[in-house]
Amino acid sequence: MASGRFPTTRLRRLRQNPAVRALVRETRLSPANLVLPLFVRAGKKLRHEISSMPGQYQLSPDEIAREARSAMELGLGGILLFGIPEKKDATGSASYDRSGIVQEAIAAIKEAAPEMLVITDVCFCEYTEHGQCGVLSERGGRVDVDNDATLKLLAKQAVSHAQAGADIVAPSGMMDGMVSAIRAGLDEAGHGHVPILSYAAKYASSFYGPFREAAESAPKLGDRRGYQMDPAAGAGQAMREIELDLAEGADMIMVKPALPYLDIIRDARERFPGVPLAAYNVSGEYSMVKAAAERGWLDEKSVVLESLTAIQRAGATIILTYWAKDVAGWLQA
Ligand code: PBG
């Protein structure tokens, strides 16, 4: 310990003005690491605002293409597509239809903004009439998502996205073995170059509430706790999920939601250094701030920049956020 006059160490020295604060800063947000989720549905010139997510829209393919262009001009790292099909059925067949809505949107985007990185969410909840993330089957009088039957269809959906031009596929259904099934499907179909971003540690979270309005994907019966992770499970379970996905060939991994799961992000960063680690700042995280900001209770811009900085500081190298364009604009200003 230092003797003599107190205090020898004054941490405020490095906080005294903007220049020194900037010099010692370790976390900097960049548009290149941000991914903007977008919702696409059939139509023309359609911009239907999602009431629980002010500023976010269901867009038709032509409008998505415009969004993709502006995302590209802002230097965003990518866009993540969710499709809202016109028809739902028991197996979610619209999801692997050659002329499905996501497939159509990719074509429109690639024409308007060829350089834009397109990631597709690979799941069934938007496409099945029951709203579960896979096909159902009955076992011992209990209806449940049939894991292995779903794997085949997941591979089919991912291949269809890759054929349409998706740059990265992102399975979000938390089925066991989904990464290896998709990897095998892609490789067989000649898409060995398409990376998989796995929603590896995805929790059964109430923060997805607004998204389910946006994507029209709420389960009609029951919930998703039979496949998404229990929020109170030990962090070790999340590490096992990630480990398995990497062993199955995942190129990138994701933790979701982001803010309430910073501990999981940190653990994943420490345990799997060198693996691109995405965190999904989900719909509920967005809507909470929007609602508070509308009331004048929070300052949106500073709260968002602080939150995303925290997510990155915890260890995320990629952040999926509905604020991606806003942030890019704020960082330029
Ligand atoms: C499933 C999926 C969900 C989200 C992304 N992919 C919803 C769910 O699992 O119920 C949620 C994203 C958000 O809340 O912003 N296809």
mmCIF file of N, CA and C and ligand atoms in Angstrom, residues 37 39 53 80 82 121-126 133 172-173 199 202-203 205 207-212 215 217-219 224 227-228 256 280-284 322, ligand 1:
data_model
loop_
_atom_site.group_PDB
_atom_site.id
_atom_site.type_symbol
_atom_site.label_atom_id
_atom_site.label_comp_id
_atom_site.label_asym_id
_atom_site.label_seq_id
_atom_site.Cartn_x
_atom_site.Cartn_y
_atom_site.Cartn_z
ATOM 1 N N PRO A 37 -32.691 -7.597 -37.595
ATOM 2 C CA PRO A 37 -33.749 -8.569 -37.917
ATOM 3 C C PRO A 37 -34.880 -7.877 -38.690
ATOM 4 N N PHE A 39 -38.820 -8.583 -40.835
ATOM 5 C CA PHE A 39 -39.958 -9.483 -41.020
ATOM 6 C C PHE A 39 -40.534 -9.281 -42.410
ATOM 7 N N MET A 53 -43.980 -3.234 -31.212
ATOM 8 C CA MET A 53 -42.580 -2.885 -31.495
ATOM 9 C C MET A 53 -42.536 -1.627 -32.352
ATOM 10 N N LEU A 80 -31.189 -10.244 -40.750
ATOM 11 C CA LEU A 80 -31.700 -11.574 -40.399
ATOM 12 C C LEU A 80 -33.166 -11.609 -40.805
ATOM 13 N N PHE A 82 -36.992 -13.107 -41.161
ATOM 14 C CA PHE A 82 -38.076 -13.959 -40.662
ATOM 15 C C PHE A 82 -39.219 -13.875 -41.654
ATOM 16 N N ASP A 121 -33.420 -17.001 -40.544
ATOM 17 C CA ASP A 121 -33.823 -17.769 -39.378
ATOM 18 C C ASP A 121 -34.436 -19.068 -39.897
ATOM 19 N N VAL A 122 -33.939 -20.184 -39.384
ATOM 20 C CA VAL A 122 -34.452 -21.484 -39.828
ATOM 21 C C VAL A 122 -35.238 -22.094 -38.673
ATOM 22 N N CYS A 123 -36.556 -22.045 -38.800
ATOM 23 C CA CYS A 123 -37.425 -22.565 -37.748
ATOM 24 C C CYS A 123 -38.818 -22.784 -38.334
ATOM 25 N N PHE A 124 -39.683 -23.416 -37.550
ATOM 26 C CA PHE A 124 -41.018 -23.724 -38.069
ATOM 27 C C PHE A 124 -42.161 -22.975 -37.404
ATOM 28 N N CYS A 125 -41.867 -22.234 -36.334
ATOM 29 C CA CYS A 125 -43.001 -21.675 -35.580
ATOM 30 C C CYS A 125 -43.861 -20.711 -36.402
ATOM 31 N N GLU A 126 -43.262 -19.996 -37.360
ATOM 32 C CA GLU A 126 -44.067 -19.090 -38.180
ATOM 33 C C GLU A 126 -44.866 -19.850 -39.246
ATOM 34 N N CYS A 133 -42.279 -25.178 -32.925
ATOM 35 C CA CYS A 133 -41.091 -25.057 -33.765
ATOM 36 C C CYS A 133 -40.726 -26.334 -34.516
ATOM 37 N N SER A 172 -33.058 -21.816 -35.156
ATOM 38 C CA SER A 172 -33.435 -21.258 -33.856
ATOM 39 C C SER A 172 -34.371 -22.158 -33.062
ATOM 40 N N GLY A 173 -34.559 -23.398 -33.523
ATOM 41 C CA GLY A 173 -35.589 -24.227 -32.903
ATOM 42 C C GLY A 173 -35.174 -25.044 -31.694
ATOM 43 N N TYR A 199 -28.482 -20.828 -32.958
ATOM 44 C CA TYR A 199 -29.054 -20.293 -31.720
ATOM 45 C C TYR A 199 -28.791 -21.391 -30.678
ATOM 46 N N LYS A 202 -30.497 -20.888 -26.309
ATOM 47 C CA LYS A 202 -31.700 -20.071 -26.424
ATOM 48 C C LYS A 202 -32.653 -20.450 -25.294
ATOM 49 N N TYR A 203 -32.997 -19.449 -24.529
ATOM 50 C CA TYR A 203 -33.827 -19.693 -23.346
ATOM 51 C C TYR A 203 -35.307 -19.539 -23.656
ATOM 52 N N SER A 205 -37.945 -17.744 -23.045
ATOM 53 C CA SER A 205 -38.014 -16.415 -22.437
ATOM 54 C C SER A 205 -39.320 -15.693 -22.716
ATOM 55 N N PHE A 207 -39.384 -12.633 -22.809
ATOM 56 C CA PHE A 207 -38.977 -11.451 -23.569
ATOM 57 C C PHE A 207 -39.232 -11.596 -25.069
ATOM 58 N N TYR A 208 -39.676 -12.775 -25.522
ATOM 59 C CA TYR A 208 -40.010 -12.934 -26.946
ATOM 60 C C TYR A 208 -41.441 -12.496 -27.245
ATOM 61 N N GLY A 209 -42.175 -12.046 -26.230
ATOM 62 C CA GLY A 209 -43.589 -11.709 -26.407
ATOM 63 C C GLY A 209 -43.887 -10.865 -27.634
ATOM 64 N N PRO A 210 -43.275 -9.686 -27.777
ATOM 65 C CA PRO A 210 -43.607 -8.834 -28.928
ATOM 66 C C PRO A 210 -43.261 -9.475 -30.268
ATOM 67 N N PHE A 211 -42.193 -10.260 -30.300
ATOM 68 C CA PHE A 211 -41.798 -10.946 -31.547
ATOM 69 C C PHE A 211 -42.914 -11.838 -32.059
ATOM 70 N N ARG A 212 -43.613 -12.465 -31.126
ATOM 71 C CA ARG A 212 -44.630 -13.419 -31.571
ATOM 72 C C ARG A 212 -45.796 -12.704 -32.245
ATOM 73 N N ALA A 215 -44.083 -11.824 -35.781
ATOM 74 C CA ALA A 215 -43.904 -12.944 -36.701
ATOM 75 C C ALA A 215 -45.145 -13.830 -36.765
ATOM 76 N N SER A 217 -46.311 -15.903 -34.622
ATOM 77 C CA SER A 217 -45.786 -17.246 -34.373
ATOM 78 C C SER A 217 -46.038 -17.760 -32.959
ATOM 79 N N ALA A 218 -47.010 -17.180 -32.256
ATOM 80 C CA ALA A 218 -47.280 -17.664 -30.896
ATOM 81 C C ALA A 218 -47.811 -19.081 -30.955
ATOM 82 N N PRO A 219 -47.338 -19.965 -30.055
ATOM 83 C CA PRO A 219 -47.891 -21.325 -30.058
ATOM 84 C C PRO A 219 -49.373 -21.298 -29.689
ATOM 85 N N ARG A 224 -42.933 -23.330 -25.251
ATOM 86 C CA ARG A 224 -41.734 -23.894 -25.878
ATOM 87 C C ARG A 224 -40.744 -24.423 -24.844
ATOM 88 N N TYR A 227 -38.314 -27.484 -25.350
ATOM 89 C CA TYR A 227 -37.085 -27.478 -26.161
ATOM 90 C C TYR A 227 -36.180 -26.284 -25.881
ATOM 91 N N GLN A 228 -36.757 -25.107 -25.608
ATOM 92 C CA GLN A 228 -35.887 -23.985 -25.248
ATOM 93 C C GLN A 228 -35.429 -24.173 -23.795
ATOM 94 N N LYS A 256 -29.262 -16.117 -26.368
ATOM 95 C CA LYS A 256 -30.490 -15.370 -26.567
ATOM 96 C C LYS A 256 -31.451 -15.615 -25.415
ATOM 97 N N TYR A 280 -28.523 -12.034 -29.068
ATOM 98 C CA TYR A 280 -29.749 -11.478 -29.645
ATOM 99 C C TYR A 280 -30.455 -10.609 -28.608
ATOM 100 N N ASN A 281 -30.401 -9.321 -28.865
ATOM 101 C CA ASN A 281 -31.092 -8.317 -28.062
ATOM 102 C C ASN A 281 -32.561 -8.349 -28.540
ATOM 103 N N VAL A 282 -33.387 -9.116 -27.835
ATOM 104 C CA VAL A 282 -34.669 -9.551 -28.400
ATOM 105 C C VAL A 282 -35.781 -8.510 -28.321
ATOM 106 N N SER A 283 -36.915 -8.899 -28.875
ATOM 107 C CA SER A 283 -38.052 -7.974 -29.007
ATOM 108 C C SER A 283 -38.471 -7.347 -27.679
ATOM 109 N N GLY A 284 -38.527 -8.143 -26.616
ATOM 110 C CA GLY A 284 -38.956 -7.591 -25.326
ATOM 111 C C GLY A 284 -37.968 -6.569 -24.786
ATOM 112 N N TYR A 322 -32.814 -4.776 -33.082
ATOM 113 C CA TYR A 322 -33.773 -4.001 -33.879
ATOM 114 C C TYR A 322 -33.334 -2.546 -34.008
HETATM 115 C C1 PBG B 1 -38.148 -18.643 -33.363
HETATM 116 C C2 PBG B 1 -37.621 -17.335 -32.928
HETATM 117 C C3 PBG B 1 -38.121 -16.536 -31.896
HETATM 118 C C4 PBG B 1 -37.308 -15.408 -31.854
HETATM 119 C C5 PBG B 1 -36.357 -15.542 -32.842
HETATM 120 N N1 PBG B 1 -36.545 -16.765 -33.482
HETATM 121 C C6 PBG B 1 -39.304 -16.684 -31.049
HETATM 122 C C7 PBG B 1 -39.470 -17.837 -30.170
HETATM 123 O O1 PBG B 1 -38.590 -18.669 -30.003
HETATM 124 O O2 PBG B 1 -40.557 -17.941 -29.626
HETATM 125 C C8 PBG B 1 -37.472 -14.278 -30.898
HETATM 126 C C9 PBG B 1 -36.818 -12.991 -31.274
HETATM 127 C C10 PBG B 1 -37.263 -11.820 -30.504
HETATM 128 O O3 PBG B 1 -37.995 -11.920 -29.493
HETATM 129 O O4 PBG B 1 -36.863 -10.718 -30.884
HETATM 130 N N2 PBG B 1 -38.241 -18.743 -34.745
#
